[in-house]
XYZ file of C-alpha atoms in Angstrom:
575
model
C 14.741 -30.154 61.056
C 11.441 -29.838 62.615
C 11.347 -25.612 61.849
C 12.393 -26.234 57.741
C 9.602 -28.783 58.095
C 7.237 -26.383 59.556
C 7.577 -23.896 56.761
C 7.952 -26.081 53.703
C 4.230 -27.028 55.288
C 3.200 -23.619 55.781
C 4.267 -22.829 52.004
C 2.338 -25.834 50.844
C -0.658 -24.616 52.851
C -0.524 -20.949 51.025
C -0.113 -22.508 47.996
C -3.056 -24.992 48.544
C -4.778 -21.854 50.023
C -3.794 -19.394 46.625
C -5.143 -22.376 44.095
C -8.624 -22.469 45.524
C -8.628 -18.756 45.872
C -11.596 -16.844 44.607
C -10.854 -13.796 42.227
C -12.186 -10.870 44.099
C -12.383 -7.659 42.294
C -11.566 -4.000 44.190
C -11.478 -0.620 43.454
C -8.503 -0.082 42.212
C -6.379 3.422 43.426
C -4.879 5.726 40.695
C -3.425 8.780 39.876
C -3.199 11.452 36.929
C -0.123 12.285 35.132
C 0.722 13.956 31.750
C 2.780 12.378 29.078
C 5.770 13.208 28.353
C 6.383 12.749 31.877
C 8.015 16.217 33.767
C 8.069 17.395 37.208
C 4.776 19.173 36.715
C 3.201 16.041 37.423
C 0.894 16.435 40.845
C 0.142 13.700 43.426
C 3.613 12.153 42.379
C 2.882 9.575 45.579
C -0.597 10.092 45.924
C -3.161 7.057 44.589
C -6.641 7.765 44.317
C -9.932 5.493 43.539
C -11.792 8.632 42.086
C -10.816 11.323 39.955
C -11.139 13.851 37.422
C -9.963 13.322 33.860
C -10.685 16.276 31.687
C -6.840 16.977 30.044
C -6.265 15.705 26.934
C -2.713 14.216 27.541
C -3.675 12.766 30.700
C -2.378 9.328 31.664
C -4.172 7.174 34.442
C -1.047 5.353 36.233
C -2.413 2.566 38.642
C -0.474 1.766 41.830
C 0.400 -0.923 40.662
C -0.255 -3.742 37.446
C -3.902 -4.770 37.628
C -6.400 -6.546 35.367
C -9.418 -4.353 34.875
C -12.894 -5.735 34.615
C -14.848 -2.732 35.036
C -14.868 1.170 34.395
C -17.700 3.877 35.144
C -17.520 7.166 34.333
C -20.321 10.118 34.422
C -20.959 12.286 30.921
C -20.121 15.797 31.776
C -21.189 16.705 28.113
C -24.563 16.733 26.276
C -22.947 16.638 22.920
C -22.969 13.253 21.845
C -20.065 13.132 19.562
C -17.705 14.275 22.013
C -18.150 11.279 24.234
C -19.244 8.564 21.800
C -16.418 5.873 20.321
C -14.463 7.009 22.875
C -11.854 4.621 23.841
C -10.172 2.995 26.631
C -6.323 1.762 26.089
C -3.984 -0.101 28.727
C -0.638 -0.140 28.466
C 2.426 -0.912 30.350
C 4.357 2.122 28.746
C 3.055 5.500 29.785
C 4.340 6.253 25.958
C 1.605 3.664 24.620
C 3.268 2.794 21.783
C 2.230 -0.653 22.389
C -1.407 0.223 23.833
C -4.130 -1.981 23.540
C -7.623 -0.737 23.326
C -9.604 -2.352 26.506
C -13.261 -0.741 25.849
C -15.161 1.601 23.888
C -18.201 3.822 24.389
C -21.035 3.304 22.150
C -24.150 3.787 23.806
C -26.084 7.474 24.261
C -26.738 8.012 28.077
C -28.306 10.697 30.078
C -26.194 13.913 31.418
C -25.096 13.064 34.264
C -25.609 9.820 34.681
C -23.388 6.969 36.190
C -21.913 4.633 33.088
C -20.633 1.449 33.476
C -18.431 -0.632 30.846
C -17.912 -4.490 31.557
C -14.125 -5.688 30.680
C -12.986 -8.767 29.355
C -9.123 -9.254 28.666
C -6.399 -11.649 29.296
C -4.154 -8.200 30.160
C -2.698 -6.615 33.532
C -1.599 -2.854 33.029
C 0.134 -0.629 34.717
C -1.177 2.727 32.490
C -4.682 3.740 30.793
C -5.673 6.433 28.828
C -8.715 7.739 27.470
C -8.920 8.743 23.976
C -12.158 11.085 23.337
C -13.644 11.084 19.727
C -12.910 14.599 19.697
C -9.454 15.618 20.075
C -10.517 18.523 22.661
C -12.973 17.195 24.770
C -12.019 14.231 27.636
C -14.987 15.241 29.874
C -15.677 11.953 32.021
C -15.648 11.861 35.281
C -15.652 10.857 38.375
C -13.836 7.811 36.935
C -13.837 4.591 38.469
C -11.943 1.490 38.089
C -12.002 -1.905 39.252
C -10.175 -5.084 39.064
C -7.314 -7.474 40.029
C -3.832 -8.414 40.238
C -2.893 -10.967 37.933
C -2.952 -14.329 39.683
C -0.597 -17.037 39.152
C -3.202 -19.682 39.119
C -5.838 -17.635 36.819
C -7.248 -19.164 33.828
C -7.344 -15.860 30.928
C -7.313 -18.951 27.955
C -11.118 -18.006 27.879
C -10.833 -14.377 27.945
C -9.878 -12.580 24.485
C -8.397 -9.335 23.072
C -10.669 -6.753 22.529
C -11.962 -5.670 18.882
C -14.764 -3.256 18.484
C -16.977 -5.433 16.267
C -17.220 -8.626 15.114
C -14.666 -7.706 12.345
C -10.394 -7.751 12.905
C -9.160 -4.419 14.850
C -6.218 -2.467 13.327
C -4.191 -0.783 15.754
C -2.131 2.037 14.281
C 0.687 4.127 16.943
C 2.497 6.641 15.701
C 5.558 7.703 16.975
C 5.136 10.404 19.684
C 1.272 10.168 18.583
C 2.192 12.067 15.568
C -0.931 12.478 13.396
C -0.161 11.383 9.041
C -0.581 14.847 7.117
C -1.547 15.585 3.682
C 2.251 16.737 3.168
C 3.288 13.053 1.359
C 5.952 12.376 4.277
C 6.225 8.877 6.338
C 5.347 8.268 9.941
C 6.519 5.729 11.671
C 4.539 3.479 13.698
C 3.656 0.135 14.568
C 0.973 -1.970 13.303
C -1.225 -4.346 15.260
C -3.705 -6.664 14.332
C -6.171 -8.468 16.551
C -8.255 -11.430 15.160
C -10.513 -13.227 16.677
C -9.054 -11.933 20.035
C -5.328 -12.803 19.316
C -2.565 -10.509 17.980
C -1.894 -12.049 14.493
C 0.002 -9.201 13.237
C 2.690 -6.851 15.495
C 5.371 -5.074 13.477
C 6.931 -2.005 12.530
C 6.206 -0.072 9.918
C 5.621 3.306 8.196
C 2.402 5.365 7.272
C 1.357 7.917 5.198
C -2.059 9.924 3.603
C -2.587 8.206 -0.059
C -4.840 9.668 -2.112
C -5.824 12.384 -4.152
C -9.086 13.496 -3.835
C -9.936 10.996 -1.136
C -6.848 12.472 0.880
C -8.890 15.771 1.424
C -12.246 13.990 3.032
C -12.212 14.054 6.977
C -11.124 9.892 7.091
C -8.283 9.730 5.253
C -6.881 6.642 3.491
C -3.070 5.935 4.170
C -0.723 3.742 2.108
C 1.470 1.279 4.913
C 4.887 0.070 4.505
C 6.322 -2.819 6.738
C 9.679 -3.143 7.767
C 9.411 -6.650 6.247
C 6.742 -8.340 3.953
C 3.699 -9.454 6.003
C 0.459 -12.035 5.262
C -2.344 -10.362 6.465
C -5.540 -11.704 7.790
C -6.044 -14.419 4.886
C -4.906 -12.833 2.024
C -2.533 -14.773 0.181
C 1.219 -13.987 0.030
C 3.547 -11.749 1.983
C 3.653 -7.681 1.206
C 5.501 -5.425 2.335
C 3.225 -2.293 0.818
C -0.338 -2.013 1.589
C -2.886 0.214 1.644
C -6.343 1.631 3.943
C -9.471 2.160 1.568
C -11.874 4.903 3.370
C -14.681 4.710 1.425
C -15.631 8.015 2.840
C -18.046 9.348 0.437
C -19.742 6.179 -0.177
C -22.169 4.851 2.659
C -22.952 1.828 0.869
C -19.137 1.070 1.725
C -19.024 -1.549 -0.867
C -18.608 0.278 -4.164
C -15.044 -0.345 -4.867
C -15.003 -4.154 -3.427
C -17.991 -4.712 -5.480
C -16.424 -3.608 -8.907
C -13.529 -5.809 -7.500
C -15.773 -8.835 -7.083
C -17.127 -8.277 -11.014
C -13.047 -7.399 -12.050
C -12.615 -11.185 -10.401
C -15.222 -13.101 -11.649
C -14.001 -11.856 -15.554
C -11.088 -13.537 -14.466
C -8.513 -10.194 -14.831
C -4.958 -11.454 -14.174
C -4.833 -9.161 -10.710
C -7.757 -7.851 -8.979
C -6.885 -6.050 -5.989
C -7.427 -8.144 -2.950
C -9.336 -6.582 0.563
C -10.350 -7.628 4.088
C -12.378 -5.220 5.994
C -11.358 -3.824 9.446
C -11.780 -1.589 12.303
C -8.762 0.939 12.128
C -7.731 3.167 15.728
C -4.726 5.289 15.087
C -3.404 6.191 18.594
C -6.476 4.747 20.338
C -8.754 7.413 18.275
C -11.731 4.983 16.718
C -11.182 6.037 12.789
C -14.346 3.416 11.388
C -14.434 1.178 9.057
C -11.662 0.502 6.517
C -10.887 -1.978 3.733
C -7.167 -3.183 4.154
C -5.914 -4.123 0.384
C -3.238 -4.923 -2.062
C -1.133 -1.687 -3.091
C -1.395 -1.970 -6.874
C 1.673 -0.588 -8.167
C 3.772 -3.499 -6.606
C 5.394 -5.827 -9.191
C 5.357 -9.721 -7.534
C 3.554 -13.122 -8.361
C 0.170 -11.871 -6.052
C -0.042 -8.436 -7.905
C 1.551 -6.499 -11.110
C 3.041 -9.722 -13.087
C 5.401 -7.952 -15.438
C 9.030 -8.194 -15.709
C 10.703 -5.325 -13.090
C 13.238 -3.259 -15.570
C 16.404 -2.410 -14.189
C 18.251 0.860 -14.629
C 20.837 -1.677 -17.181
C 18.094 -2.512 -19.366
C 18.443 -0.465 -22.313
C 18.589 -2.296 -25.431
C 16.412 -4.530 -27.536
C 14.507 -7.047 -25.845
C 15.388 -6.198 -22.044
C 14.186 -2.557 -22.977
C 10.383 -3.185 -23.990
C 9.656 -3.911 -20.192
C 8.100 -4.180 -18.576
C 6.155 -1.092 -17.615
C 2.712 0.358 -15.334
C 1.907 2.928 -16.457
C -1.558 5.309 -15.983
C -4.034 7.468 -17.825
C -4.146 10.663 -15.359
C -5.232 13.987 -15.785
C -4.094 15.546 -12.573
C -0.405 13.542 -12.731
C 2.131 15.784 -11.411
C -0.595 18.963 -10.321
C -0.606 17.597 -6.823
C -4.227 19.129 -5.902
C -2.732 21.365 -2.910
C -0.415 19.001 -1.632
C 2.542 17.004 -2.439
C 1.273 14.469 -5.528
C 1.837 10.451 -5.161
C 3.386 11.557 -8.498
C 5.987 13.403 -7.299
C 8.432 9.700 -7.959
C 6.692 9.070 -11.154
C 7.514 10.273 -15.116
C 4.361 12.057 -16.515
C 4.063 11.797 -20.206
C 1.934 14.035 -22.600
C 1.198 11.908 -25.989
C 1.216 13.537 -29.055
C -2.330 13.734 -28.936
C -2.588 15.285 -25.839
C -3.322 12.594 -23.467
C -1.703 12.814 -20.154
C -0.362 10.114 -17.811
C 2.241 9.130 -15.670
C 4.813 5.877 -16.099
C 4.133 4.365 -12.236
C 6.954 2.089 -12.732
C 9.551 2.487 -13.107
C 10.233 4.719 -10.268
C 11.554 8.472 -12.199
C 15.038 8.138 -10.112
C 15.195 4.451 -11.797
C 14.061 5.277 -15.677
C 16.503 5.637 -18.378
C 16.789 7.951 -20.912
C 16.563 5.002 -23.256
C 13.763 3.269 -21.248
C 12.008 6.696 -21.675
C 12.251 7.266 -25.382
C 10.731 3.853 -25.468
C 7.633 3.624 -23.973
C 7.218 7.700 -24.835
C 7.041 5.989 -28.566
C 5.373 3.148 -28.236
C 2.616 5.469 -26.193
C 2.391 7.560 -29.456
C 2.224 4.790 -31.934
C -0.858 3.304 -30.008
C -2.226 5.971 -30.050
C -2.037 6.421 -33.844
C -3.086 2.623 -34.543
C -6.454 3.329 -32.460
C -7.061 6.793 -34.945
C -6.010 4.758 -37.889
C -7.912 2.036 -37.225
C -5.779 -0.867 -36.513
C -5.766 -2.667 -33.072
C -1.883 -4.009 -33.223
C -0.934 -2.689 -30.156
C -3.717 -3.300 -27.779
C -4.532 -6.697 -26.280
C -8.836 -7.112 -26.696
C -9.097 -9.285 -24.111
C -7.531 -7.133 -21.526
C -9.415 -4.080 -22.195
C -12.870 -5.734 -23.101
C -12.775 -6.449 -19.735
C -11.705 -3.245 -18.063
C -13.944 -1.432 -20.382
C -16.723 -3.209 -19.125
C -15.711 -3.184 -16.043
C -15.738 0.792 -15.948
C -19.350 1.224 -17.907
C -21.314 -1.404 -15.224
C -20.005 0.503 -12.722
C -20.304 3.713 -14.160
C -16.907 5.225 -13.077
C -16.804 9.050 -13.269
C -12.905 8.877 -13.881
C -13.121 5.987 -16.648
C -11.436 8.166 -18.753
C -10.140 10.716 -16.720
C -8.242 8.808 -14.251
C -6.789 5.810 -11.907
C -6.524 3.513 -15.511
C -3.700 1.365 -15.412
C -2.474 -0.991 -17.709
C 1.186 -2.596 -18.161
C 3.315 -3.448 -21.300
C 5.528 -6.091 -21.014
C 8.914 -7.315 -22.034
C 8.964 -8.775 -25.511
C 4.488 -8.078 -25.664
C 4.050 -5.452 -28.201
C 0.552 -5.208 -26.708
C -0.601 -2.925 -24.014
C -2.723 -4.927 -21.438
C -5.803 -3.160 -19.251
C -5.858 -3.619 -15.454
C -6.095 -3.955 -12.709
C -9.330 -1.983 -11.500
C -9.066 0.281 -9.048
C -11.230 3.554 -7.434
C -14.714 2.647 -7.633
C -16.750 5.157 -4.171
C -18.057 7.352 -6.589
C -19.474 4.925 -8.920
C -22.747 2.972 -9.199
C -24.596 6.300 -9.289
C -22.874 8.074 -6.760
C -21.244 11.432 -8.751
C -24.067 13.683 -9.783
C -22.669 14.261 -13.291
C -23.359 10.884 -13.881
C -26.950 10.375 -12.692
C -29.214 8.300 -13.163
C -26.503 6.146 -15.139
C -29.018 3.793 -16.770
C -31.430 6.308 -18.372
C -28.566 8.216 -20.158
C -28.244 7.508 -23.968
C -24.632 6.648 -23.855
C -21.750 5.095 -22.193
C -21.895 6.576 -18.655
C -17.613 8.157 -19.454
C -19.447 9.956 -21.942
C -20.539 12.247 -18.698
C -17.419 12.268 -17.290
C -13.799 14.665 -17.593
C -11.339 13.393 -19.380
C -7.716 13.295 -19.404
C -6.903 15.364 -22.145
C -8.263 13.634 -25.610
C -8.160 10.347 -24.182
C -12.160 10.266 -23.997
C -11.729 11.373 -28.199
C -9.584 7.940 -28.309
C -12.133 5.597 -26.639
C -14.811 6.767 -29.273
C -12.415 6.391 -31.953
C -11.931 2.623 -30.610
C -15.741 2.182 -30.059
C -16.530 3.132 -33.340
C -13.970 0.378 -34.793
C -16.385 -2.796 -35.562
C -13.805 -5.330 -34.804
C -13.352 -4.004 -31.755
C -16.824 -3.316 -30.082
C -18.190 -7.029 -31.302
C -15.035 -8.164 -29.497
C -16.285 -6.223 -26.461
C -20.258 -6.829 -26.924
C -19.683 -10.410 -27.659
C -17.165 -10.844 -24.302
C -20.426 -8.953 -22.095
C -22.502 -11.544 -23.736
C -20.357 -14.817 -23.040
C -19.917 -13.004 -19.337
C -23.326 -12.809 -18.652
C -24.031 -16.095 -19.954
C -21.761 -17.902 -18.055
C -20.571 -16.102 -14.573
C -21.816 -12.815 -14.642
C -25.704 -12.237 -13.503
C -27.720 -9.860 -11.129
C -28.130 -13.122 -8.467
C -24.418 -13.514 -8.187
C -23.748 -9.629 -7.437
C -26.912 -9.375 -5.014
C -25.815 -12.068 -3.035
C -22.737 -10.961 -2.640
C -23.994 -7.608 -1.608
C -26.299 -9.319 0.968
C -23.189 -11.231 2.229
C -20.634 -8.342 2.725
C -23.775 -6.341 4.183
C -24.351 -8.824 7.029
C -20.475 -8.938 7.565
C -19.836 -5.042 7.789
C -23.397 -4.393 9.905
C -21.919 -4.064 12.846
C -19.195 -1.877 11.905
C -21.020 -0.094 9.450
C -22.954 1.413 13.023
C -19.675 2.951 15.117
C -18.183 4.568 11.280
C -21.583 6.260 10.845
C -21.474 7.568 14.366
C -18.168 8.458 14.170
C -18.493 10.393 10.793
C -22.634 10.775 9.709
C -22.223 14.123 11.755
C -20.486 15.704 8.462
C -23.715 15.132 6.755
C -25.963 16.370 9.812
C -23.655 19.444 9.894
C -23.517 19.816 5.584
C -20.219 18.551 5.049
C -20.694 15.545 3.878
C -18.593 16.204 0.154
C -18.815 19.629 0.419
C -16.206 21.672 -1.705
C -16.683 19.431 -4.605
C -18.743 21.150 -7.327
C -20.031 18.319 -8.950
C -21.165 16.768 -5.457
C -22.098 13.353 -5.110
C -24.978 10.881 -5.931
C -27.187 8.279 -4.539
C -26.536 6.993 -1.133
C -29.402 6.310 1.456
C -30.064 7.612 4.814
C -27.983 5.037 6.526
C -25.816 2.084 5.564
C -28.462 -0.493 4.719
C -30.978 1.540 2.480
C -27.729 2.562 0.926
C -26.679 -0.872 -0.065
C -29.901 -1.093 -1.596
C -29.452 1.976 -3.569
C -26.382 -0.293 -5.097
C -28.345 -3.413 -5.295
C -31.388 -1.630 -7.602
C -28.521 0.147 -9.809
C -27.334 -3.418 -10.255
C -30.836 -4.651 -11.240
C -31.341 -2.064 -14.024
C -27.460 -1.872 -15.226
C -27.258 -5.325 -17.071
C -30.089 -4.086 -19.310
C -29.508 -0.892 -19.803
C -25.273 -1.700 -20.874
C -26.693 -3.945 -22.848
C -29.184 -1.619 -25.020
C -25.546 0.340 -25.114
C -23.461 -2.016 -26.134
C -25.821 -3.413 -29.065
C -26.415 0.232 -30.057
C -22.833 0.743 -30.479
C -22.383 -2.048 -32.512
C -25.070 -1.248 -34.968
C -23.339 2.492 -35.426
C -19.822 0.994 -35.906
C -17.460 1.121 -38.979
């Protein structure tokens, strides 16, 4: 009895002992292995505290689980952009398909010269990695690591995930690291989200390049698909479709929410929704990103239309409801496989082309078809004949005006969507969408408020649909109805103050990030290749991120009187 007592005692002590236990951080041992795993792996037994990484599929494995506070490394390259935003990932599968990113490198140091990156995480892991900015260079070393085992009695409430900047990290991992092409196919992957260092998001999912033109720039935007519908961050509703905004040629990197933000305070039925974030694909750093409603989705937080199934094919079911879009390149595909590839393009009679979004081409009737092919055409002929029974006023006031603030190069050319409903015999504008080369920033355009007419004036068209829009402009009843809806607008909720300080907001909010996207892609522009290949080239942006912002907010000072000089010139030359 005396022995059992003995050691429940001597338990007690150690446990006593273990509570009031200091953490003490070591070196920790390691070795180097390449993923997938094979026999060519060296050291198989051997742990060491200090080697050299310099393969690109090389996996750190740690003998054994360990928290890591701290990592230095020495740069063994004097090119700055192959050792800045690179990124440190744990993991507890050498696969790290569920990595999290642990650290990043963000400040310039000498050659040569010892590094050292403080880490705070709740996390023990058995694997790390280090992903370089550049895909061929992983010259850091010697490499050092230190840290702890996990301790029973160790308080990590304090301690939080790790994001990049102040703003929520997206995580994307591809299966077997598999890079999204310009080639239109899925990868699958799985999508994290850390906020306000928790995981709020952690599901399966599916990615590919969107895009047309964007889809060609160095930072590509990608459509995602969940498994399942998902809220994200605080946008309302569930989704299962969403999409990545770039913003790549625009270093302002507010153009497109800010023509949302004026599409929202005219009160459009849908105005695309977006929270910015940091996106890593595979632990790369990829910059900043705007995560945001996929447009062409009918439910009660986007498209609100009745969804037409393949029965519906007689009077009333068969009038819609439809999305449809004006779009000169529909069904070219620009080098690669077009989003338009599942979608009907139509030619009017007139020659304006466009493609029917939805339905889907594998789920629209021959009836469904003839349809909206005819009800295209007699809109069309209304506008040249001068009635407006076909078009709601309201709807495209506001898109119209939406378009000329901003100055859109593709107004008329493309990425216009409207919708006609079941049992409306009006088409309806919106929503607004594909605004980073606006506000002055496409040089066929510039400078937007000295020109003498309506900035899509400047602009391609697709096919005579520019002819159509003058035809309509030149119609009195319907440029008073558009002139007098700017007018109540800018009388009521519509004014330079309200746009500025919402510039000066989202400015403050994307600062931060706004710094590691410019070092991750400004070298494009150092090197020429910022937009290059694109004849017409692109506009005003400033040296960095802030004087570009106020390259927006001055074109937002001058546009309210210059569209308005416009808009009352028009309506003095009208019919």
């Amino acid at each position: 009895m005396k022995v059992y007592l003995f050691i429940i005692l001597n338990i007690l002590f150690a446990f006593i002992t273990c509570l009031n236990e200091d953490i003490v951080d070591m070196e920790i041992k390691y070795k180097i292995i390449n993923y997938p795993l094979s026999s060519s792996n060296s050291n198989e037994d051997t742990f060491e505290p200090n080697l050299k990484l310099s393969e690109e599929n090389a996996i750190i494995e740690l003998e054994s689980d360990f928290i890591i506070t701290q990592i230095s490394w020495t740069k063994k390259d004097s090119y700055k952009y192959n050792y800045l935003l690179g990124v440190f990932e744990g993991s507890n599968d050498p696969s790290f398909e569920q990595g999290i990113p642990i650290a990043i490198i963000k400040e310039k140091d000498d050659l040569d010269s010892i590094n050292y990156l403080n880490i705070e995480s709740p996390c023990s892991f058995k694997y790390l990695r280090y992903i370089p900015p550049n895909k061929n260079n992983t010259q850091i070393f010697p490499l050092k690591l230190y840290g702890h085992q996990k301790l029973i009695t160790e308080n990590l409430e304090d301690k939080k995930l790790f994001q990049a900047t102040n703003l929520p990290l997206l995580l994307i991992h591809t299966q077997n690291s598999t890079e999204p092409g310009n080639d239109d196919k899925d990868v699958n992957c799985t999508i994290t989200i850390i906020n306000n260092g928790t995981i709020e998001n952690f599901e399966t999912a599916e990615i590919k390049v969107r895009g047309m033109s964007s889809s060609f720039a160095p930072k590509k935007p990608y459509r995602i698909k969940f498994s399942s519908k998902q809220k994200i961050l605080n946008i309302k509703g569930k989704e299962k479709k969403w999409v990545l905004l770039a913003n790549y040629y625009d270093r302002s990197l507010l153009r497109n929410v800010l023509a949302f933000k004026i599409s929202e305070l005219m009160n459009f039925s849908f105005t695309p929704r977006c929270q910015p974030v940091d996106v890593m694909m595979n632990g790369n750093f990829r910059g900043n990103y705007y995560i945001c409603d996929k447009i062409d989705v009918i439910s009660k937080n986007r498209i609100q239309i009745e969804e037409l199934q393949m029965t519906d094919n007689s009077w009333p079911n068969v009038t819609g409801g439809y999305f449809l879009q004006i779009d000169a390149r529909a069904g070219f595909g620009w080098g690669r496989p077009a989003d338009t590839v599942d979608n009907f393009i139509f030619v009017t009679d007139k020659g304006i082309r466009g493609q029917i979004v939805l339905p889907k081409k594998d789920e629209l009737t021959e009836e469904q078809e003839k349809y909206i092919k005819d009800k295209l055409n007699q809109f069309e002929d209304e506008i040249y004949n001068g009635t407006l029974d076909s078009i709601d006023l309201e709807s495209y006031s506001k898109f119209f005006l939406v378009e000329e603030f901003c100055a859109d190069p593709d107004h008329v050319y493309s990425s216009l969507y409207f919708t006609k409903d079941r049992n409306d015999d009006k088409f309806r504008f919106g929503p607004v969408w594909d605004f980073d080369l606006a506000l002055d920033n496409d040089r066929r355009l510039i400078p937007t408020n000295e020109k003498p007419e309506f900035s899509f004036n400047y602009g391609s068209s697709s096919g005579t649909f520019k002819d159509l829009v003058k035809v309509l402009l030149a119609n009195r009843e319907a440029i008073e109805y558009i002139y007098d809806t700017w007018s109540n607008l800018c009388s009521t909720v519509l004014n330079e103050t309200v746009l500025v300080e919402f510039l000066e907001e989202k400015k403050l909010i994307l600062k931060e990030s706004s710094e590691l996207n410019f070092l991750k892609w400004d070298h494009y522009v150092e090197e020429g290749g910022w937009g290059r290949g694109w004849g017409f080239g692109f506009g005003r942006n400033g040296e960095d991120f802030e004087t570009s912002v106020e390259v927006v907010k001055d074109y937002v000072h001058k546009r309210f009187d210059s569209l308005t000089n416009l808009l009352q010139n028009a309506v003095s030359l009208a019919n």
